XYZ file of C-alpha atoms in Angstrom:
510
model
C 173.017 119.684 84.700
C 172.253 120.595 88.421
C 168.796 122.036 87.543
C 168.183 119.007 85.509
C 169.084 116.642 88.166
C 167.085 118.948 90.773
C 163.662 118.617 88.612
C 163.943 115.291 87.921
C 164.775 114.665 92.114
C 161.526 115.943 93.255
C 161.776 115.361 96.991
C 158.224 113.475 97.907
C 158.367 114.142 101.569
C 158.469 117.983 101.483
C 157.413 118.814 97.728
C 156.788 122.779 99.056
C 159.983 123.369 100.629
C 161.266 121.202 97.393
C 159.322 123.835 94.782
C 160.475 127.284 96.570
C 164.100 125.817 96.062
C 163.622 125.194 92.941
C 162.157 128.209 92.266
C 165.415 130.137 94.054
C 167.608 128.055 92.149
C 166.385 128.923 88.845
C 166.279 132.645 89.676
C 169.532 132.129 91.011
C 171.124 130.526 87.769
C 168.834 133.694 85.869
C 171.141 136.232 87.652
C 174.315 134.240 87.663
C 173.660 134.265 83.304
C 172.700 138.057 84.012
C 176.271 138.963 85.294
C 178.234 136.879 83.360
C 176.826 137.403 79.236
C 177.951 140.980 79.311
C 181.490 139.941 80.511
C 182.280 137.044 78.039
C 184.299 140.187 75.707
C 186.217 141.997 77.652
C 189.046 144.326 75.842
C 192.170 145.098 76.621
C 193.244 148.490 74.548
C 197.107 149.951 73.828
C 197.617 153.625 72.984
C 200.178 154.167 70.307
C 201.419 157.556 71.910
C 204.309 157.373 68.454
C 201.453 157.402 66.069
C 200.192 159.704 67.268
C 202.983 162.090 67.452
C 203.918 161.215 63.888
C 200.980 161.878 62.437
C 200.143 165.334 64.174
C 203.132 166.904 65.547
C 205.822 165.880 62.737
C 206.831 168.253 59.968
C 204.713 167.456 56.806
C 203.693 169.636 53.543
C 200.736 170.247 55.432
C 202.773 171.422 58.745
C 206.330 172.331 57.898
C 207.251 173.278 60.853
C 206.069 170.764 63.216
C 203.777 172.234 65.275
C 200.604 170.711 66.908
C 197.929 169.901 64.962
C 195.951 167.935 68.231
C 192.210 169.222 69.090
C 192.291 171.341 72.497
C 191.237 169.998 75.687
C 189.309 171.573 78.584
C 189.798 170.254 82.006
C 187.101 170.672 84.552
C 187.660 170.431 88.351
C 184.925 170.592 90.537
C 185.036 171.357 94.553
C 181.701 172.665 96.570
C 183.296 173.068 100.205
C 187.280 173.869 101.522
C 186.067 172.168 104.936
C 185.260 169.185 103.568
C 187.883 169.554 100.537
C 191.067 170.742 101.458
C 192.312 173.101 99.667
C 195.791 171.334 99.233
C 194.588 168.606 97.980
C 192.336 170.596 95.088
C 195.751 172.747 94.636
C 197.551 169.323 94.257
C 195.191 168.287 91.638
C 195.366 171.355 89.947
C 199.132 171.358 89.598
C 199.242 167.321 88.040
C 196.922 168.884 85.199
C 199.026 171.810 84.548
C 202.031 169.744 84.139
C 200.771 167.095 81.481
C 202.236 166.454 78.229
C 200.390 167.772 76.140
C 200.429 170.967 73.662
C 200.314 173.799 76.237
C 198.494 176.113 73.862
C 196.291 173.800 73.575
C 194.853 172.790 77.228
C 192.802 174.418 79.446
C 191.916 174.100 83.199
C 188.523 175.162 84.898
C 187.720 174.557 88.350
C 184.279 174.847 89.590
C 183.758 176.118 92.973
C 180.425 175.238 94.260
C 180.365 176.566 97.728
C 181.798 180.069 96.206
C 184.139 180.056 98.667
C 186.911 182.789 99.271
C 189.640 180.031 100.775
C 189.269 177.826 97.549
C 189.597 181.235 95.395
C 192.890 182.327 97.498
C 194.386 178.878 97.133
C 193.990 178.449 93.387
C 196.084 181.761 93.342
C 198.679 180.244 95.471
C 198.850 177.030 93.371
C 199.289 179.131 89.829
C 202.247 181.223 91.295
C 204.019 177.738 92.770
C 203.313 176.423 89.148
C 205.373 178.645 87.715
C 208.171 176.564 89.140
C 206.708 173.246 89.485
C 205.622 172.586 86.066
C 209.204 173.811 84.468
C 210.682 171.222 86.902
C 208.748 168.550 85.537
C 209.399 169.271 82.178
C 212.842 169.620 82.548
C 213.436 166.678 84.876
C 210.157 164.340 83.316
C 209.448 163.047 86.919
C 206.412 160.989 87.685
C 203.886 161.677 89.144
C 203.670 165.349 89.064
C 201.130 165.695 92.099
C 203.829 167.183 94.056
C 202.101 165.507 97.358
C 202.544 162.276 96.090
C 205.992 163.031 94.337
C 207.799 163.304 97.640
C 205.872 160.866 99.546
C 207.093 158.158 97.216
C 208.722 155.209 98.716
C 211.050 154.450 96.071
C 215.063 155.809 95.011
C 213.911 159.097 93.389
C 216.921 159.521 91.326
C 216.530 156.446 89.530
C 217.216 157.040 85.598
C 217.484 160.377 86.257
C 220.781 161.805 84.162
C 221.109 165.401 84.796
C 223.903 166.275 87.054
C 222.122 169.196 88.839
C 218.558 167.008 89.340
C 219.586 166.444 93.045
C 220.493 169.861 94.334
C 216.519 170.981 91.604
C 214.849 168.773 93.935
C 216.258 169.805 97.027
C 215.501 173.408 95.943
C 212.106 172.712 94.663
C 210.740 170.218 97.685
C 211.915 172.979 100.226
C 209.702 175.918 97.932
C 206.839 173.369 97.894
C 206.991 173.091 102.296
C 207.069 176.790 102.002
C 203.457 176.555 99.939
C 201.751 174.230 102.378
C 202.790 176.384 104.963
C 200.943 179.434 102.921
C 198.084 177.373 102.050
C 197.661 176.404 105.617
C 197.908 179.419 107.353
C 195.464 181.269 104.001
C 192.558 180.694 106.947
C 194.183 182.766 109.871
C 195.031 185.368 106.600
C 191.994 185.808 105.594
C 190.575 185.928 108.992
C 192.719 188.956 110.524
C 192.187 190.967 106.748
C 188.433 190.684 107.665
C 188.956 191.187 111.501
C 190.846 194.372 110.153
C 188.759 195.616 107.314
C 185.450 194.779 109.401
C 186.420 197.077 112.438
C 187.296 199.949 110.039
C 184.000 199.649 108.880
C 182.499 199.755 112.404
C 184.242 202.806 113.316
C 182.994 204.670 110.053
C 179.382 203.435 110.948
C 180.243 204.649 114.543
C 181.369 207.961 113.106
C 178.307 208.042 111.051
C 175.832 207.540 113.629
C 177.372 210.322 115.877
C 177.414 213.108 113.887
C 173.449 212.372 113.019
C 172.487 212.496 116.907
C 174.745 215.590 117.831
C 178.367 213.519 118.476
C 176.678 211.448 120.788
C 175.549 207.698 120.118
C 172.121 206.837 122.237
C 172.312 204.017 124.076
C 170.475 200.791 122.919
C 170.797 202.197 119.414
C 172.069 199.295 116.957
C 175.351 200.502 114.551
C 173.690 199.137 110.938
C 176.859 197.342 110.226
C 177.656 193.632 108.747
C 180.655 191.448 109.158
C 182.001 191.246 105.675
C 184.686 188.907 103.739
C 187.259 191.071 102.390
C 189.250 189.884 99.468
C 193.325 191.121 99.456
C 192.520 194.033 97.075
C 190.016 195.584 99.937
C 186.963 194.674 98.096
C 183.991 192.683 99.156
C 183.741 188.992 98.474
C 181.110 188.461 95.650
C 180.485 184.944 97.212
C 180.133 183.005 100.140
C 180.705 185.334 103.782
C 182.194 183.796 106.406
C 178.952 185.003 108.022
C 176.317 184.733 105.556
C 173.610 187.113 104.929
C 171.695 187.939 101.849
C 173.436 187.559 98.360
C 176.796 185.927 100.419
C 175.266 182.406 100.950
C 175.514 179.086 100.031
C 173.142 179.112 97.057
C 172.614 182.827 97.328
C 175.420 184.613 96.018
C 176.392 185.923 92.267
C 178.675 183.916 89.841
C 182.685 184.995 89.981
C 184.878 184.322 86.985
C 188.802 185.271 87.322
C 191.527 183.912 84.627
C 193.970 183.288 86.983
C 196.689 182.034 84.209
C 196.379 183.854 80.978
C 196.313 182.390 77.191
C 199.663 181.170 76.705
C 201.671 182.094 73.938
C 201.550 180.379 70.746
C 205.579 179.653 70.606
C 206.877 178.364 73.453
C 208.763 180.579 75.713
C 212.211 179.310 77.206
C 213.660 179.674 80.529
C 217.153 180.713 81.551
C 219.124 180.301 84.681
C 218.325 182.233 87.535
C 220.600 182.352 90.976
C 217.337 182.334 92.990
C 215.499 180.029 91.951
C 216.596 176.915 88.888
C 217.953 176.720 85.518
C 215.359 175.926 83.247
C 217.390 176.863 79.899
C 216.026 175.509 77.053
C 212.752 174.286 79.206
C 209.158 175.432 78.217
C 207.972 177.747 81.039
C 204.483 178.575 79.760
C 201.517 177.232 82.079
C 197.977 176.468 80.543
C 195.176 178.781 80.350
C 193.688 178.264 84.212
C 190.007 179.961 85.321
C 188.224 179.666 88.425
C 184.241 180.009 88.119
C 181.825 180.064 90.750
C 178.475 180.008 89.109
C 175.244 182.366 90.472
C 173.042 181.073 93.000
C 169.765 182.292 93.759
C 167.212 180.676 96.150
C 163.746 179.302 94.215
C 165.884 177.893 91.630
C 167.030 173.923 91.431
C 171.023 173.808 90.894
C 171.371 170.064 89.761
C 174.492 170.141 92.046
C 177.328 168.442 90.791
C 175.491 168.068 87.453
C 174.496 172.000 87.137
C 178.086 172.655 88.221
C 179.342 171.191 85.108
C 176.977 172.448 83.195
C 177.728 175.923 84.112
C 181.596 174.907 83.291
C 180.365 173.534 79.701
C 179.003 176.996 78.923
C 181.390 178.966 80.662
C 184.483 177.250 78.753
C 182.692 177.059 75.206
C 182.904 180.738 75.185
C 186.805 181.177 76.559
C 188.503 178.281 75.409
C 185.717 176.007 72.839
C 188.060 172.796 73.246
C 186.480 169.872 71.334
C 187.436 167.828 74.582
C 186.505 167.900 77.946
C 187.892 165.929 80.915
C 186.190 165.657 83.696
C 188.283 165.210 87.132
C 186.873 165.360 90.922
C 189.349 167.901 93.371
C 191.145 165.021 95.122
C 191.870 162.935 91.856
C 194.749 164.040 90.090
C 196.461 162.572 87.663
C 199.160 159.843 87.753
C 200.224 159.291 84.248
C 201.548 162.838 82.427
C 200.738 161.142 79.076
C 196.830 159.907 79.813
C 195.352 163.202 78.207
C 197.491 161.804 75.092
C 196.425 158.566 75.123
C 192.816 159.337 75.276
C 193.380 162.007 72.462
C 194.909 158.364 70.509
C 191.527 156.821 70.215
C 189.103 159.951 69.805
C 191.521 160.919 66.570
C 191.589 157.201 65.300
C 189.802 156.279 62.257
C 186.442 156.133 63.220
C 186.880 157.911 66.608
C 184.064 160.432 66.108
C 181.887 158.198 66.499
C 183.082 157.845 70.659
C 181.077 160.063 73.564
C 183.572 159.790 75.925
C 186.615 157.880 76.933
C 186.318 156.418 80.815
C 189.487 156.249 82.553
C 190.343 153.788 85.570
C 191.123 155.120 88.951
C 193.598 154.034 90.983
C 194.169 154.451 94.828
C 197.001 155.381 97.506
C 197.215 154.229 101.355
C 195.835 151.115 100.831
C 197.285 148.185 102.783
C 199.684 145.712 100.060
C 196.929 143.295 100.614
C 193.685 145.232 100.083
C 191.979 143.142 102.245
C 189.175 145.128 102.241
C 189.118 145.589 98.132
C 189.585 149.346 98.189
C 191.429 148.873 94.557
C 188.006 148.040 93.252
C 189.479 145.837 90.564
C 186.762 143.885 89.914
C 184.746 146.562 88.445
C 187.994 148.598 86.773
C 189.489 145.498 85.313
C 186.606 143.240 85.458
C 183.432 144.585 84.722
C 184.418 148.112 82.564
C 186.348 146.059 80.439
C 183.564 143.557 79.775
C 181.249 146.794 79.224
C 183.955 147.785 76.799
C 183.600 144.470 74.731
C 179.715 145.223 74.332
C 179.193 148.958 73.884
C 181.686 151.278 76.157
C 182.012 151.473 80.154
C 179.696 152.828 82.432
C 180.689 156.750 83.285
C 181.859 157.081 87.015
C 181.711 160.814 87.557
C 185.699 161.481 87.509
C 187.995 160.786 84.889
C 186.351 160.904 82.103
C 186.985 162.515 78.587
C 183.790 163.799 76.610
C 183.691 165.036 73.312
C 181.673 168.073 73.824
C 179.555 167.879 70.912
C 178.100 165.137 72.384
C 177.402 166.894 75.779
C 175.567 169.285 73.473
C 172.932 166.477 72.631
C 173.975 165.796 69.035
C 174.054 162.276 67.619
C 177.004 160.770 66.329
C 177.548 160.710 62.270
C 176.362 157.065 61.073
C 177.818 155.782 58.101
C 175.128 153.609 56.782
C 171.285 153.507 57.415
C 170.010 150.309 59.291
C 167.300 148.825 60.983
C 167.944 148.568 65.031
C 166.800 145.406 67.094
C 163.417 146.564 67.417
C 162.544 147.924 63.931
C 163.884 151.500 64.856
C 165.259 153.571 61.659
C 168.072 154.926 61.769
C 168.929 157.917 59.723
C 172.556 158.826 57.848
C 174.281 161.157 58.178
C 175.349 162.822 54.521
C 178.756 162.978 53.811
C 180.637 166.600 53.559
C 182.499 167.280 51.085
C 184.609 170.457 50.739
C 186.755 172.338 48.329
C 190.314 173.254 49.356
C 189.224 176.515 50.001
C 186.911 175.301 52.617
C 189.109 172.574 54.199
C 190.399 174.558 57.552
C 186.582 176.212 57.745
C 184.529 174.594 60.052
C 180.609 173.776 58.971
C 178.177 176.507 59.906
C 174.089 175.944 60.734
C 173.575 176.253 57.299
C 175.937 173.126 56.245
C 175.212 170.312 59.033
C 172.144 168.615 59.752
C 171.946 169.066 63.748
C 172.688 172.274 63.998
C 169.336 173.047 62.571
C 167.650 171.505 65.473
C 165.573 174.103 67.238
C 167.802 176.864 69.478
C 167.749 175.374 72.459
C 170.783 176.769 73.560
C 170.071 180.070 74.787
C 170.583 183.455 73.686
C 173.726 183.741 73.350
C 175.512 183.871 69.744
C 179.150 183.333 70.622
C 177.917 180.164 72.133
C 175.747 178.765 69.379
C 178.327 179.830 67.172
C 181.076 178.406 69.420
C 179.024 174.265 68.719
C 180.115 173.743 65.018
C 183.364 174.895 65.752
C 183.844 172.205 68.071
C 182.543 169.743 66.303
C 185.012 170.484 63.295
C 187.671 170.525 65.473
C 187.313 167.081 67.029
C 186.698 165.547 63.636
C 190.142 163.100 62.768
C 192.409 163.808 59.921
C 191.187 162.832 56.414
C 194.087 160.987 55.253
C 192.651 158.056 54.069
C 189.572 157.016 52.250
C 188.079 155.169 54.915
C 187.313 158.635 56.855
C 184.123 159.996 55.821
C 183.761 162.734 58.238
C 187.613 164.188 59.171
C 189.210 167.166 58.577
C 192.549 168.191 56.462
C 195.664 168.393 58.367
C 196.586 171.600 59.441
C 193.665 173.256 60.194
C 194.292 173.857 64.136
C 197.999 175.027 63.674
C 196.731 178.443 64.150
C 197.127 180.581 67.140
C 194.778 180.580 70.030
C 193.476 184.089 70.185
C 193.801 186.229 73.698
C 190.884 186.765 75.669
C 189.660 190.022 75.772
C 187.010 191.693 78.018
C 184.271 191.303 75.740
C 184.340 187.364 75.667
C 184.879 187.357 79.600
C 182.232 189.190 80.048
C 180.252 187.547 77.203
């Protein structure tokens, strides 16, 4: 009604100024219809966290004995420089992960060091050995959040609906072994410092020694010793990647790719604890910890590393071959994770009828030390609440770069399985996807290149076999249950209650 009232207003004493307001006006109103269209649907979703333990973790013909029958999940962490990144903060991080609910044989954490950096390495090695303790008191206790950091920092009555007896004198116990680990992950710089200092000077002297006995026991003056200042790792070996005094092949994007399993396979049953005078009494707790690797990938100057982007990458490779989970989430160092469940309640919509047909699952992020009245909007909840869940209503949210969930399959490039042909907006065909249908011989066997139409798209995957053979795997195993008719592409029930194999040497190196 404005715009009408403005063009029918004309103003006769300035008609120029008049027609580049109206013209601003109108583009104006354009934009203002811009931003709102997409937000006239938002959604507002629920995870039902009891379906989904009923239907794949509750005894059944199919799975008498109630184990897991949930797709695995591969957590990616990525850092590229302790300076910048502290260290505690990335071990922080890595210990929320490790304590989630979810199926421990099941999960997997990576964490990408970019910078190849022997502080990050030494502190991930810290964090696994103070997990050993830390995730078997969150189990046992089911405390929130289990970022120890923000645990104790919380400024609420921690033993609220807590109902163990002993929880007070665990947490006394526990915060006073997690002081003791900042202290260690503090002081890993002077550590690794004086090892060098120590290591390096030994070296000097044998280069000293050397030098002497070729000019008679006598070093001439103005003669250099051919020595270089190395970084020493505990075990008395070089570094592989980033010196603290670079030089050829031990540089920021010149140094070769590391890969160390830091936390084995777990075991397929889980493994109880018992009580112990020196440290807590985790009887009848879970003590197992997640698979856990830290990869640095190889660096060599010419070549473009994508950064952030090549980093994962690497990881997506790396991880098909070790652990092949169907899932990936995808977490920045310094954003852990507040809710123990949220790996379940993604897991609720990509195994819901119709659920292979999602990418990826975007989840919000939420942020600490901000004033009560975020006067300066740090919360971002315009575009969390506002505009993602208007995106939602349309097609899915926007992808952030943190705290997201991918299926991998579609990382690999593959489109999604479409259960009818139709024409698209602009006249664009597109194909279906054939149904599958198998025998019961064939229900736990996952397709091969022979059986599903992408995987005879052109190799574009590399060389390696395990890999290529590694993609239909993980496309059958992110598939939902077939247990109703509705499901044209699922699986049976059952098929991932099998153990996890152990890594062996082979598929590390591999």
């Amino acid at each position: 009604m404005f715009l009408v009232w403005r063009f029918q207003n004309p103003n006769q004493d300035a008609m120029w100024l008049w027609a580049i307001s109206i013209v601003c006006e109108v583009w104006f109103a354009f934009s203002w219809l811009l931003d709102i269209l997409p937000k006239i649907n938002p959604i507002d979703r629920a995870a039902d966290l009891a379906a989904l333990k009923d239907k794949f973790e509750t005894p059944s013909p199919s799975n008498p004995e109630g184990r897991s029958d949930l797709p695995g999940v591969d957590v990616f962490i990525s850092t590229a420089d302790p300076d910048k990144e502290p260290p505690l903060v990335t071990a922080n991080t890595i210990l929320s992960i490790m304590a989630c609910e979810y199926p421990v044989e099941k999960l997997s954490i990576y964490i990408s060091d970019d910078g190849g950096a022997i502080l990050t390495f030494e502190a991930m090695a810290e964090a696994v050995e103070f997990a050993r303790i830390w995730v078997p008191f969150c189990r046992k206790h089911e405390i929130e959040p289990r970022n120890p950091d923000s645990y104790f920092n919380q400024k609420r009555d921690p033993t609220k609906d807590k109902k163990r007896l002993d929880f007070v004198k665990d947490r006394r116990w526990i915060k006073r072994e997690y002081d003791e680990f900042k202290v260690r992950i503090n002081g890993l710089p002077e550590v690794i410092k004086k090892r060098c200092d120590t290591h390096n000077k030994k070296e000097e002297m044998k280069e000293k020694m050397v030098a002497k006995e070729k000019n008679g026991g006598v070093i001439p003056p103005g003669e250099p010793v051919n020595f270089t200042n190395a970084t020493w790792m505990a075990d008395s070996t070089h570094w592989p990647g980033t010196w603290f005094e670079p030089t050829i092949d031990h540089k920021k994007g010149d140094h070769a790719g590391i890969l160390q399993i830091m936390s084995k396979v777990p075991e397929h049953d889980p493994v109880m604890g018992h009580a112990d005078e020196k440290s807590l009494d985790f009887t009848g707790i879970d003590t197992r910890l997640p698979m856990f690797a830290y990869v640095s990938r190889e660096k060599r100057p010419g070549y473009d590393h994508n950064k952030k982007a090549g980093a994962m990458n690497a990881l997506v490779r790396a991880s098909a071959i070790l652990s092949n989970g169907p899932f990936i989430l995808n977490l920045d160092c310094d954003h852990y994770v507040y809710n123990s469940l949220a790996i379940r309640e993604g897991m609720c919509y990509m195994m819901d009828r119709g659920g292979d047909r999602i990418c990826y699952i975007q989840f919000p992020q939420r942020f600490e030390g901000i004033d009560p009245s975020d006067r300066y909007a740090n919360h971002n909840t315009v575009f969390f609440d506002g505009n993602m869940r208007a995106l939602d209503g349309l097609q899915g949210p926007v992808y952030v770069g943190t705290g997201c969930m991918f299926r991998r399959y579609a990382l690999y490039g593959f489109n999604p399985p479409r259960p009818r042909e139709y024409w698209g907006i602009f006249g664009q065909y597109k194909m279906r996807t054939h149904n599958h249908h198998h025998g019961d011989d064939e229900d736990t066997q996952p397709l091969t290149d022979d059986h599903h139409p992408d995987l005879t798209l052109p190799k574009r995957f590399g060389n390696s076999a395990m890999f290529t053979e590694s993609i239909a795997l993980a496309e059958f195993q992110g598939r939902p249950l077939a247990d109703h008719i509705s499901v044209k592409n699922g699986r049976s029930p059952g098929a991932l209650l099998a153990p996890r194999p152990p890594l062996d040497a082979p598929t590390v190196a591999e």
